[in-house]
Amino acid sequence: GEDVEQSLFLSVREGDSSVINCTYTDSSSTYLYWYKQEPGAGLQLLTYIFSNMDMKQDQRLTVLLNKKDKHLSLRIADTQTGDSAIYFCAESKGSGGYQKVTFGTGTKLQVIP
Amino acid sequence: DAGVTQSPTHLIKTRGQQVTLRCSPKSGHDTVSWYQQALGQGPQFIFQYYEEEERQRGNFPDRFSGHQFPNYSSELNVNALLLGDSALYLCASSLRVNEQFFGPGTRLTVL
């Protein structure tokens, strides 16, 4: 089946690292994504990882994938107040013109100055 | 590049009415997907269009239908609106690869 789960809330102090976790159930997922949504806005693609990779780093963002445990995490180094938002984990199946993306319920990140 | 654009920004309808939402994909993108995001929830996949055909569909009733035009823009139609259809409707475009770019959404309120 298809189910993506995330914790609802995370609070960190400015300058600390944030780690947002996600678990998924579909082992046939091809890509896994992290999106950011600020209040009243659409979704911004932060980064994504192909399912045969273990890690991807992009500036302050590090994505870790444990395919055996179906666990995905997003680490934000040196978290800033501008990072306060809702972060969605998502998985996709299919390729090309046939793709279905399933989102988690989102983790609200609060950064305390 | 304007990115993904959606219209209108906000819409208020009453139960039983019909609504059409519009999406223009990012330049060069040929695939459009639609999502429904209820308040406090993650986006739920409605359907995806590629080459003017519906290619994938989520668990939404037939009241939800769509169309893709030759210029890759797309419409989402919802008939017989219910209160539960109130949500943010998001359009995402991609170029046949797994990197979707989202528009700002249309906020639909059904009274």
PDB file of N, CA and C in Angstrom, chain A residues 6-106:
ATOM      1  N   GLN A   6       4.836  11.216   8.911  1.00  0.00           N
ATOM      2  CA  GLN A   6       5.786  12.167   9.472  1.00  0.00           C
ATOM      3  C   GLN A   6       5.301  12.594  10.841  1.00  0.00           C
ATOM      4  N   SER A   7       6.241  13.007  11.690  1.00  0.00           N
ATOM      5  CA  SER A   7       5.840  13.617  12.951  1.00  0.00           C
ATOM      6  C   SER A   7       5.266  14.988  12.634  1.00  0.00           C
ATOM      7  N   LEU A   8       4.371  15.459  13.497  1.00  0.00           N
ATOM      8  CA  LEU A   8       3.620  16.669  13.178  1.00  0.00           C
ATOM      9  C   LEU A   8       4.383  17.963  13.437  1.00  0.00           C
ATOM     10  N   PHE A   9       5.288  17.932  14.423  1.00  0.00           N
ATOM     11  CA  PHE A   9       5.847  19.203  14.879  1.00  0.00           C
ATOM     12  C   PHE A   9       7.291  19.029  15.323  1.00  0.00           C
ATOM     13  N   LEU A  10       8.113  20.040  15.043  1.00  0.00           N
ATOM     14  CA  LEU A  10       9.501  20.053  15.493  1.00  0.00           C
ATOM     15  C   LEU A  10       9.876  21.492  15.826  1.00  0.00           C
ATOM     16  N   SER A  11      10.489  21.668  16.988  1.00  0.00           N
ATOM     17  CA  SER A  11      10.927  22.995  17.405  1.00  0.00           C
ATOM     18  C   SER A  11      12.428  22.962  17.651  1.00  0.00           C
ATOM     19  N   VAL A  12      13.151  23.910  17.074  1.00  0.00           N
ATOM     20  CA  VAL A  12      14.606  23.986  17.253  1.00  0.00           C
ATOM     21  C   VAL A  12      15.007  25.441  17.461  1.00  0.00           C
ATOM     22  N   ARG A  13      16.192  25.626  18.018  1.00  0.00           N
ATOM     23  CA  ARG A  13      16.729  26.975  18.214  1.00  0.00           C
ATOM     24  C   ARG A  13      17.533  27.386  16.977  1.00  0.00           C
ATOM     25  N   GLU A  14      17.479  28.642  16.681  1.00  0.00           N
ATOM     26  CA  GLU A  14      18.224  29.176  15.555  1.00  0.00           C
ATOM     27  C   GLU A  14      19.707  28.808  15.697  1.00  0.00           C
ATOM     28  N   GLY A  15      20.282  28.328  14.588  1.00  0.00           N
ATOM     29  CA  GLY A  15      21.681  27.940  14.604  1.00  0.00           C
ATOM     30  C   GLY A  15      21.900  26.456  14.833  1.00  0.00           C
ATOM     31  N   ASP A  16      20.911  25.793  15.432  1.00  0.00           N
ATOM     32  CA  ASP A  16      21.009  24.342  15.629  1.00  0.00           C
ATOM     33  C   ASP A  16      20.679  23.623  14.329  1.00  0.00           C
ATOM     34  N   SER A  17      20.913  22.313  14.324  1.00  0.00           N
ATOM     35  CA  SER A  17      20.502  21.484  13.194  1.00  0.00           C
ATOM     36  C   SER A  17      19.091  20.956  13.446  1.00  0.00           C
ATOM     37  N   SER A  18      18.334  20.842  12.360  1.00  0.00           N
ATOM     38  CA  SER A  18      16.991  20.243  12.423  1.00  0.00           C
ATOM     39  C   SER A  18      17.034  18.915  11.686  1.00  0.00           C
ATOM     40  N   VAL A  19      16.363  17.934  12.226  1.00  0.00           N
ATOM     41  CA  VAL A  19      16.228  16.653  11.530  1.00  0.00           C
ATOM     42  C   VAL A  19      14.747  16.292  11.470  1.00  0.00           C
ATOM     43  N   ILE A  20      14.248  16.197  10.267  1.00  0.00           N
ATOM     44  CA  ILE A  20      12.847  15.847  10.043  1.00  0.00           C
ATOM     45  C   ILE A  20      12.808  14.436   9.467  1.00  0.00           C
ATOM     46  N   ASN A  21      11.996  13.603  10.071  1.00  0.00           N
ATOM     47  CA  ASN A  21      11.956  12.192   9.691  1.00  0.00           C
ATOM     48  C   ASN A  21      10.670  11.819   8.970  1.00  0.00           C
ATOM     49  N   CYS A  22      10.762  10.756   8.192  1.00  0.00           N
ATOM     50  CA  CYS A  22       9.636  10.305   7.381  1.00  0.00           C
ATOM     51  C   CYS A  22       9.767   8.798   7.175  1.00  0.00           C
ATOM     52  N   THR A  23       8.657   8.103   7.252  1.00  0.00           N
ATOM     53  CA  THR A  23       8.653   6.683   6.899  1.00  0.00           C
ATOM     54  C   THR A  23       7.631   6.451   5.803  1.00  0.00           C
ATOM     55  N   TYR A  24       7.928   5.516   4.938  1.00  0.00           N
ATOM     56  CA  TYR A  24       7.025   5.204   3.836  1.00  0.00           C
ATOM     57  C   TYR A  24       6.892   3.696   3.748  1.00  0.00           C
ATOM     58  N   THR A  25       5.864   3.253   3.042  1.00  0.00           N
ATOM     59  CA  THR A  25       5.592   1.814   3.039  1.00  0.00           C
ATOM     60  C   THR A  25       5.825   1.153   1.688  1.00  0.00           C
ATOM     61  N   ASP A  26       5.865   1.961   0.620  1.00  0.00           N
ATOM     62  CA  ASP A  26       5.926   1.363  -0.717  1.00  0.00           C
ATOM     63  C   ASP A  26       7.379   1.155  -1.147  1.00  0.00           C
ATOM     64  N   SER A  27       7.822  -0.080  -1.182  1.00  0.00           N
ATOM     65  CA  SER A  27       9.212  -0.373  -1.508  1.00  0.00           C
ATOM     66  C   SER A  27       9.524  -0.153  -2.985  1.00  0.00           C
ATOM     67  N   SER A  28       8.505   0.036  -3.810  1.00  0.00           N
ATOM     68  CA  SER A  28       8.747   0.254  -5.234  1.00  0.00           C
ATOM     69  C   SER A  28       8.874   1.733  -5.594  1.00  0.00           C
ATOM     70  N   SER A  29       8.943   2.583  -4.590  1.00  0.00           N
ATOM     71  CA  SER A  29       9.105   4.010  -4.839  1.00  0.00           C
ATOM     72  C   SER A  29      10.380   4.252  -5.629  1.00  0.00           C
ATOM     73  N   THR A  30      10.296   5.172  -6.581  1.00  0.00           N
ATOM     74  CA  THR A  30      11.466   5.465  -7.402  1.00  0.00           C
ATOM     75  C   THR A  30      12.215   6.699  -6.904  1.00  0.00           C
ATOM     76  N   TYR A  31      11.473   7.730  -6.547  1.00  0.00           N
ATOM     77  CA  TYR A  31      12.080   8.945  -6.024  1.00  0.00           C
ATOM     78  C   TYR A  31      11.418   9.304  -4.708  1.00  0.00           C
ATOM     79  N   LEU A  32      12.213   9.965  -3.850  1.00  0.00           N
ATOM     80  CA  LEU A  32      11.669  10.485  -2.594  1.00  0.00           C
ATOM     81  C   LEU A  32      12.050  11.956  -2.515  1.00  0.00           C
ATOM     82  N   TYR A  33      11.103  12.759  -2.037  1.00  0.00           N
ATOM     83  CA  TYR A  33      11.232  14.206  -2.123  1.00  0.00           C
ATOM     84  C   TYR A  33      11.053  14.857  -0.758  1.00  0.00           C
ATOM     85  N   TRP A  34      11.607  16.053  -0.691  1.00  0.00           N
ATOM     86  CA  TRP A  34      11.284  16.962   0.408  1.00  0.00           C
ATOM     87  C   TRP A  34      10.807  18.289  -0.180  1.00  0.00           C
ATOM     88  N   TYR A  35       9.620  18.707   0.275  1.00  0.00           N
ATOM     89  CA  TYR A  35       9.047  19.978  -0.141  1.00  0.00           C
ATOM     90  C   TYR A  35       8.876  20.864   1.083  1.00  0.00           C
ATOM     91  N   LYS A  36       8.913  22.170   0.832  1.00  0.00           N
ATOM     92  CA  LYS A  36       8.704  23.169   1.879  1.00  0.00           C
ATOM     93  C   LYS A  36       7.479  23.999   1.505  1.00  0.00           C
ATOM     94  N   GLN A  37       6.605  24.246   2.477  1.00  0.00           N
ATOM     95  CA  GLN A  37       5.426  25.071   2.232  1.00  0.00           C
ATOM     96  C   GLN A  37       5.324  26.141   3.301  1.00  0.00           C
ATOM     97  N   GLU A  38       5.391  27.379   2.865  1.00  0.00           N
ATOM     98  CA  GLU A  38       5.217  28.504   3.782  1.00  0.00           C
ATOM     99  C   GLU A  38       3.740  28.879   3.809  1.00  0.00           C
ATOM    100  N   PRO A  39       3.297  29.569   4.850  1.00  0.00           N
ATOM    101  CA  PRO A  39       1.866  29.876   4.996  1.00  0.00           C
ATOM    102  C   PRO A  39       1.279  30.534   3.760  1.00  0.00           C
ATOM    103  N   GLY A  40       0.161  29.999   3.296  1.00  0.00           N
ATOM    104  CA  GLY A  40      -0.548  30.582   2.163  1.00  0.00           C
ATOM    105  C   GLY A  40       0.125  30.400   0.823  1.00  0.00           C
ATOM    106  N   ALA A  41       1.148  29.562   0.757  1.00  0.00           N
ATOM    107  CA  ALA A  41       1.902  29.417  -0.490  1.00  0.00           C
ATOM    108  C   ALA A  41       1.817  27.995  -1.025  1.00  0.00           C
ATOM    109  N   GLY A  42       2.282  27.819  -2.247  1.00  0.00           N
ATOM    110  CA  GLY A  42       2.376  26.484  -2.826  1.00  0.00           C
ATOM    111  C   GLY A  42       3.587  25.761  -2.273  1.00  0.00           C
ATOM    112  N   LEU A  43       3.915  24.636  -2.871  1.00  0.00           N
ATOM    113  CA  LEU A  43       5.023  23.807  -2.393  1.00  0.00           C
ATOM    114  C   LEU A  43       6.303  24.118  -3.172  1.00  0.00           C
ATOM    115  N   GLN A  44       7.393  24.215  -2.438  1.00  0.00           N
ATOM    116  CA  GLN A  44       8.695  24.454  -3.045  1.00  0.00           C
ATOM    117  C   GLN A  44       9.523  23.182  -2.936  1.00  0.00           C
ATOM    118  N   LEU A  45       9.977  22.670  -4.071  1.00  0.00           N
ATOM    119  CA  LEU A  45      10.822  21.478  -4.054  1.00  0.00           C
ATOM    120  C   LEU A  45      12.189  21.853  -3.481  1.00  0.00           C
ATOM    121  N   LEU A  46      12.556  21.179  -2.388  1.00  0.00           N
ATOM    122  CA  LEU A  46      13.859  21.446  -1.765  1.00  0.00           C
ATOM    123  C   LEU A  46      14.939  20.548  -2.348  1.00  0.00           C
ATOM    124  N   THR A  47      14.638  19.270  -2.379  1.00  0.00           N
ATOM    125  CA  THR A  47      15.606  18.295  -2.849  1.00  0.00           C
ATOM    126  C   THR A  47      14.902  16.968  -3.055  1.00  0.00           C
ATOM    127  N   TYR A  48      15.538  16.074  -3.790  1.00  0.00           N
ATOM    128  CA  TYR A  48      14.985  14.742  -3.949  1.00  0.00           C
ATOM    129  C   TYR A  48      16.129  13.761  -4.106  1.00  0.00           C
ATOM    130  N   ILE A  49      15.811  12.500  -3.881  1.00  0.00           N
ATOM    131  CA  ILE A  49      16.822  11.465  -3.932  1.00  0.00           C
ATOM    132  C   ILE A  49      16.263  10.271  -4.674  1.00  0.00           C
ATOM    133  N   PHE A  50      17.070   9.692  -5.513  1.00  0.00           N
ATOM    134  CA  PHE A  50      16.666   8.485  -6.220  1.00  0.00           C
ATOM    135  C   PHE A  50      16.748   7.315  -5.252  1.00  0.00           C
ATOM    136  N   SER A  51      15.882   6.351  -5.424  1.00  0.00           N
ATOM    137  CA  SER A  51      15.753   5.293  -4.425  1.00  0.00           C
ATOM    138  C   SER A  51      16.975   4.389  -4.309  1.00  0.00           C
ATOM    139  N   ASN A  52      17.910   4.457  -5.254  1.00  0.00           N
ATOM    140  CA  ASN A  52      19.113   3.619  -5.130  1.00  0.00           C
ATOM    141  C   ASN A  52      20.278   4.373  -4.493  1.00  0.00           C
ATOM    142  N   MET A  53      20.001   5.588  -3.995  1.00  0.00           N
ATOM    143  CA  MET A  53      21.031   6.376  -3.314  1.00  0.00           C
ATOM    144  C   MET A  53      20.817   6.288  -1.804  1.00  0.00           C
ATOM    145  N   ASP A  54      21.892   6.497  -1.056  1.00  0.00           N
ATOM    146  CA  ASP A  54      21.809   6.500   0.404  1.00  0.00           C
ATOM    147  C   ASP A  54      21.782   7.912   0.972  1.00  0.00           C
ATOM    148  N   MET A  55      22.449   8.819   0.281  1.00  0.00           N
ATOM    149  CA  MET A  55      22.603  10.164   0.818  1.00  0.00           C
ATOM    150  C   MET A  55      22.729  11.158  -0.321  1.00  0.00           C
ATOM    151  N   LYS A  56      22.235  12.353  -0.041  1.00  0.00           N
ATOM    152  CA  LYS A  56      22.422  13.457  -0.975  1.00  0.00           C
ATOM    153  C   LYS A  56      22.604  14.724  -0.166  1.00  0.00           C
ATOM    154  N   GLN A  57      23.607  15.514  -0.527  1.00  0.00           N
ATOM    155  CA  GLN A  57      23.853  16.770   0.193  1.00  0.00           C
ATOM    156  C   GLN A  57      23.745  17.932  -0.768  1.00  0.00           C
ATOM    157  N   ASP A  58      23.084  18.973  -0.313  1.00  0.00           N
ATOM    158  CA  ASP A  58      22.894  20.164  -1.133  1.00  0.00           C
ATOM    159  C   ASP A  58      22.941  21.367  -0.204  1.00  0.00           C
ATOM    160  N   GLN A  59      24.101  21.985  -0.124  1.00  0.00           N
ATOM    161  CA  GLN A  59      24.338  23.145   0.744  1.00  0.00           C
ATOM    162  C   GLN A  59      23.977  22.788   2.191  1.00  0.00           C
ATOM    163  N   ARG A  60      22.987  23.431   2.785  1.00  0.00           N
ATOM    164  CA  ARG A  60      22.663  23.148   4.194  1.00  0.00           C
ATOM    165  C   ARG A  60      21.790  21.911   4.378  1.00  0.00           C
ATOM    166  N   LEU A  61      21.365  21.316   3.271  1.00  0.00           N
ATOM    167  CA  LEU A  61      20.438  20.190   3.337  1.00  0.00           C
ATOM    168  C   LEU A  61      21.154  18.863   3.118  1.00  0.00           C
ATOM    169  N   THR A  62      20.847  17.892   3.968  1.00  0.00           N
ATOM    170  CA  THR A  62      21.351  16.533   3.791  1.00  0.00           C
ATOM    171  C   THR A  62      20.178  15.584   3.873  1.00  0.00           C
ATOM    172  N   VAL A  63      20.035  14.753   2.853  1.00  0.00           N
ATOM    173  CA  VAL A  63      18.978  13.743   2.831  1.00  0.00           C
ATOM    174  C   VAL A  63      19.613  12.382   3.045  1.00  0.00           C
ATOM    175  N   LEU A  64      19.058  11.620   3.975  1.00  0.00           N
ATOM    176  CA  LEU A  64      19.511  10.252   4.212  1.00  0.00           C
ATOM    177  C   LEU A  64      18.365   9.304   3.915  1.00  0.00           C
ATOM    178  N   LEU A  65      18.660   8.241   3.200  1.00  0.00           N
ATOM    179  CA  LEU A  65      17.653   7.245   2.860  1.00  0.00           C
ATOM    180  C   LEU A  65      18.099   5.871   3.339  1.00  0.00           C
ATOM    181  N   ASN A  66      17.282   5.257   4.151  1.00  0.00           N
ATOM    182  CA  ASN A  66      17.477   3.880   4.583  1.00  0.00           C
ATOM    183  C   ASN A  66      16.385   3.062   3.923  1.00  0.00           C
ATOM    184  N   LYS A  67      16.733   2.459   2.804  1.00  0.00           N
ATOM    185  CA  LYS A  67      15.709   1.777   2.019  1.00  0.00           C
ATOM    186  C   LYS A  67      15.201   0.515   2.723  1.00  0.00           C
ATOM    187  N   LYS A  68      16.078  -0.107   3.469  1.00  0.00           N
ATOM    188  CA  LYS A  68      15.692  -1.337   4.186  1.00  0.00           C
ATOM    189  C   LYS A  68      14.578  -1.031   5.196  1.00  0.00           C
ATOM    190  N   ASP A  69      14.749   0.077   5.915  1.00  0.00           N
ATOM    191  CA  ASP A  69      13.761   0.455   6.923  1.00  0.00           C
ATOM    192  C   ASP A  69      12.694   1.390   6.355  1.00  0.00           C
ATOM    193  N   LYS A  70      12.814   1.757   5.084  1.00  0.00           N
ATOM    194  CA  LYS A  70      11.890   2.695   4.443  1.00  0.00           C
ATOM    195  C   LYS A  70      11.809   3.983   5.264  1.00  0.00           C
ATOM    196  N   HIS A  71      12.973   4.530   5.563  1.00  0.00           N
ATOM    197  CA  HIS A  71      13.073   5.727   6.388  1.00  0.00           C
ATOM    198  C   HIS A  71      13.874   6.781   5.642  1.00  0.00           C
ATOM    199  N   LEU A  72      13.315   7.973   5.623  1.00  0.00           N
ATOM    200  CA  LEU A  72      13.928   9.111   4.952  1.00  0.00           C
ATOM    201  C   LEU A  72      14.061  10.248   5.961  1.00  0.00           C
ATOM    202  N   SER A  73      15.170  10.942   5.923  1.00  0.00           N
ATOM    203  CA  SER A  73      15.318  12.090   6.819  1.00  0.00           C
ATOM    204  C   SER A  73      15.890  13.280   6.064  1.00  0.00           C
ATOM    205  N   LEU A  74      15.558  14.457   6.574  1.00  0.00           N
ATOM    206  CA  LEU A  74      16.084  15.712   6.046  1.00  0.00           C
ATOM    207  C   LEU A  74      16.764  16.447   7.186  1.00  0.00           C
ATOM    208  N   ARG A  75      18.039  16.718   7.017  1.00  0.00           N
ATOM    209  CA  ARG A  75      18.773  17.487   8.018  1.00  0.00           C
ATOM    210  C   ARG A  75      19.045  18.872   7.467  1.00  0.00           C
ATOM    211  N   ILE A  76      18.677  19.880   8.254  1.00  0.00           N
ATOM    212  CA  ILE A  76      18.952  21.263   7.890  1.00  0.00           C
ATOM    213  C   ILE A  76      20.010  21.780   8.847  1.00  0.00           C
ATOM    214  N   ALA A  77      21.174  22.085   8.317  1.00  0.00           N
ATOM    215  CA  ALA A  77      22.245  22.613   9.165  1.00  0.00           C
ATOM    216  C   ALA A  77      22.039  24.104   9.401  1.00  0.00           C
ATOM    217  N   ASP A  78      22.491  24.578  10.570  1.00  0.00           N
ATOM    218  CA  ASP A  78      22.446  26.010  10.880  1.00  0.00           C
ATOM    219  C   ASP A  78      21.054  26.578  10.580  1.00  0.00           C
ATOM    220  N   THR A  79      20.058  26.025  11.225  1.00  0.00           N
ATOM    221  CA  THR A  79      18.666  26.393  10.947  1.00  0.00           C
ATOM    222  C   THR A  79      18.422  27.879  11.229  1.00  0.00           C
ATOM    223  N   GLN A  80      17.737  28.529  10.305  1.00  0.00           N
ATOM    224  CA  GLN A  80      17.430  29.946  10.403  1.00  0.00           C
ATOM    225  C   GLN A  80      15.928  30.163  10.584  1.00  0.00           C
ATOM    226  N   THR A  81      15.554  31.351  11.043  1.00  0.00           N
ATOM    227  CA  THR A  81      14.123  31.633  11.234  1.00  0.00           C
ATOM    228  C   THR A  81      13.354  31.531   9.914  1.00  0.00           C
ATOM    229  N   GLY A  82      14.036  31.815   8.808  1.00  0.00           N
ATOM    230  CA  GLY A  82      13.388  31.680   7.504  1.00  0.00           C
ATOM    231  C   GLY A  82      13.106  30.249   7.108  1.00  0.00           C
ATOM    232  N   ASP A  83      13.634  29.306   7.866  1.00  0.00           N
ATOM    233  CA  ASP A  83      13.350  27.896   7.600  1.00  0.00           C
ATOM    234  C   ASP A  83      12.031  27.451   8.240  1.00  0.00           C
ATOM    235  N   SER A  84      11.430  28.305   9.040  1.00  0.00           N
ATOM    236  CA  SER A  84      10.145  27.968   9.665  1.00  0.00           C
ATOM    237  C   SER A  84       9.096  27.773   8.573  1.00  0.00           C
ATOM    238  N   ALA A  85       8.498  26.603   8.540  1.00  0.00           N
ATOM    239  CA  ALA A  85       7.543  26.247   7.483  1.00  0.00           C
ATOM    240  C   ALA A  85       7.056  24.837   7.763  1.00  0.00           C
ATOM    241  N   ILE A  86       6.217  24.336   6.869  1.00  0.00           N
ATOM    242  CA  ILE A  86       5.810  22.936   6.926  1.00  0.00           C
ATOM    243  C   ILE A  86       6.611  22.176   5.875  1.00  0.00           C
ATOM    244  N   TYR A  87       7.174  21.061   6.283  1.00  0.00           N
ATOM    245  CA  TYR A  87       7.999  20.257   5.386  1.00  0.00           C
ATOM    246  C   TYR A  87       7.275  18.944   5.078  1.00  0.00           C
ATOM    247  N   PHE A  88       7.149  18.674   3.801  1.00  0.00           N
ATOM    248  CA  PHE A  88       6.460  17.463   3.354  1.00  0.00           C
ATOM    249  C   PHE A  88       7.460  16.496   2.727  1.00  0.00           C
ATOM    250  N   CYS A  89       7.342  15.283   3.157  1.00  0.00           N
ATOM    251  CA  CYS A  89       8.035  14.163   2.530  1.00  0.00           C
ATOM    252  C   CYS A  89       7.082  13.589   1.485  1.00  0.00           C
ATOM    253  N   ALA A  90       7.615  13.104   0.365  1.00  0.00           N
ATOM    254  CA  ALA A  90       6.751  12.517  -0.654  1.00  0.00           C
ATOM    255  C   ALA A  90       7.515  11.415  -1.379  1.00  0.00           C
ATOM    256  N   GLU A  91       6.770  10.442  -1.866  1.00  0.00           N
ATOM    257  CA  GLU A  91       7.368   9.364  -2.644  1.00  0.00           C
ATOM    258  C   GLU A  91       6.656   9.300  -3.987  1.00  0.00           C
ATOM    259  N   SER A  92       7.373   8.850  -4.996  1.00  0.00           N
ATOM    260  CA  SER A  92       6.742   8.706  -6.303  1.00  0.00           C
ATOM    261  C   SER A  92       6.982   7.312  -6.856  1.00  0.00           C
ATOM    262  N   LYS A  93       6.023   6.887  -7.647  1.00  0.00           N
ATOM    263  CA  LYS A  93       6.122   5.635  -8.377  1.00  0.00           C
ATOM    264  C   LYS A  93       5.895   5.933  -9.838  1.00  0.00           C
ATOM    265  N   GLY A  94       6.523   5.126 -10.691  1.00  0.00           N
ATOM    266  CA  GLY A  94       6.333   5.327 -12.118  1.00  0.00           C
ATOM    267  C   GLY A  94       7.440   6.199 -12.675  1.00  0.00           C
ATOM    268  N   SER A  95       7.330   6.510 -13.942  1.00  0.00           N
ATOM    269  CA  SER A  95       8.342   7.327 -14.600  1.00  0.00           C
ATOM    270  C   SER A  95       7.722   7.951 -15.842  1.00  0.00           C
ATOM    271  N   GLY A  96       8.442   8.903 -16.385  1.00  0.00           N
ATOM    272  CA  GLY A  96       7.985   9.550 -17.596  1.00  0.00           C
ATOM    273  C   GLY A  96       6.617  10.157 -17.428  1.00  0.00           C
ATOM    274  N   GLY A  97       5.711   9.840 -18.308  1.00  0.00           N
ATOM    275  CA  GLY A  97       4.373  10.403 -18.235  1.00  0.00           C
ATOM    276  C   GLY A  97       3.458   9.670 -17.287  1.00  0.00           C
ATOM    277  N   TYR A  98       3.964   8.705 -16.564  1.00  0.00           N
ATOM    278  CA  TYR A  98       3.149   7.937 -15.632  1.00  0.00           C
ATOM    279  C   TYR A  98       3.782   8.035 -14.260  1.00  0.00           C
ATOM    280  N   GLN A  99       3.324   8.936 -13.474  1.00  0.00           N
ATOM    281  CA  GLN A  99       3.933   9.144 -12.168  1.00  0.00           C
ATOM    282  C   GLN A  99       2.855   9.491 -11.167  1.00  0.00           C
ATOM    283  N   LYS A 100       2.928   8.863 -10.016  1.00  0.00           N
ATOM    284  CA  LYS A 100       1.984   9.164  -8.952  1.00  0.00           C
ATOM    285  C   LYS A 100       2.786   9.501  -7.706  1.00  0.00           C
ATOM    286  N   VAL A 101       2.504  10.643  -7.130  1.00  0.00           N
ATOM    287  CA  VAL A 101       3.249  11.107  -5.963  1.00  0.00           C
ATOM    288  C   VAL A 101       2.336  11.080  -4.750  1.00  0.00           C
ATOM    289  N   THR A 102       2.824  10.506  -3.669  1.00  0.00           N
ATOM    290  CA  THR A 102       2.079  10.439  -2.407  1.00  0.00           C
ATOM    291  C   THR A 102       2.817  11.255  -1.363  1.00  0.00           C
ATOM    292  N   PHE A 103       2.095  12.167  -0.730  1.00  0.00           N
ATOM    293  CA  PHE A 103       2.678  13.066   0.265  1.00  0.00           C
ATOM    294  C   PHE A 103       2.363  12.603   1.683  1.00  0.00           C
ATOM    295  N   GLY A 104       3.261  12.949   2.586  1.00  0.00           N
ATOM    296  CA  GLY A 104       2.972  12.794   4.006  1.00  0.00           C
ATOM    297  C   GLY A 104       2.103  13.939   4.483  1.00  0.00           C
ATOM    298  N   THR A 105       1.791  13.930   5.782  1.00  0.00           N
ATOM    299  CA  THR A 105       0.911  14.960   6.338  1.00  0.00           C
ATOM    300  C   THR A 105       1.656  16.234   6.707  1.00  0.00           C
ATOM    301  N   GLY A 106       2.984  16.190   6.629  1.00  0.00           N
ATOM    302  CA  GLY A 106       3.761  17.403   6.875  1.00  0.00           C
ATOM    303  C   GLY A 106       4.255  17.526   8.299  1.00  0.00           C
TER     304      GLY A 106
END
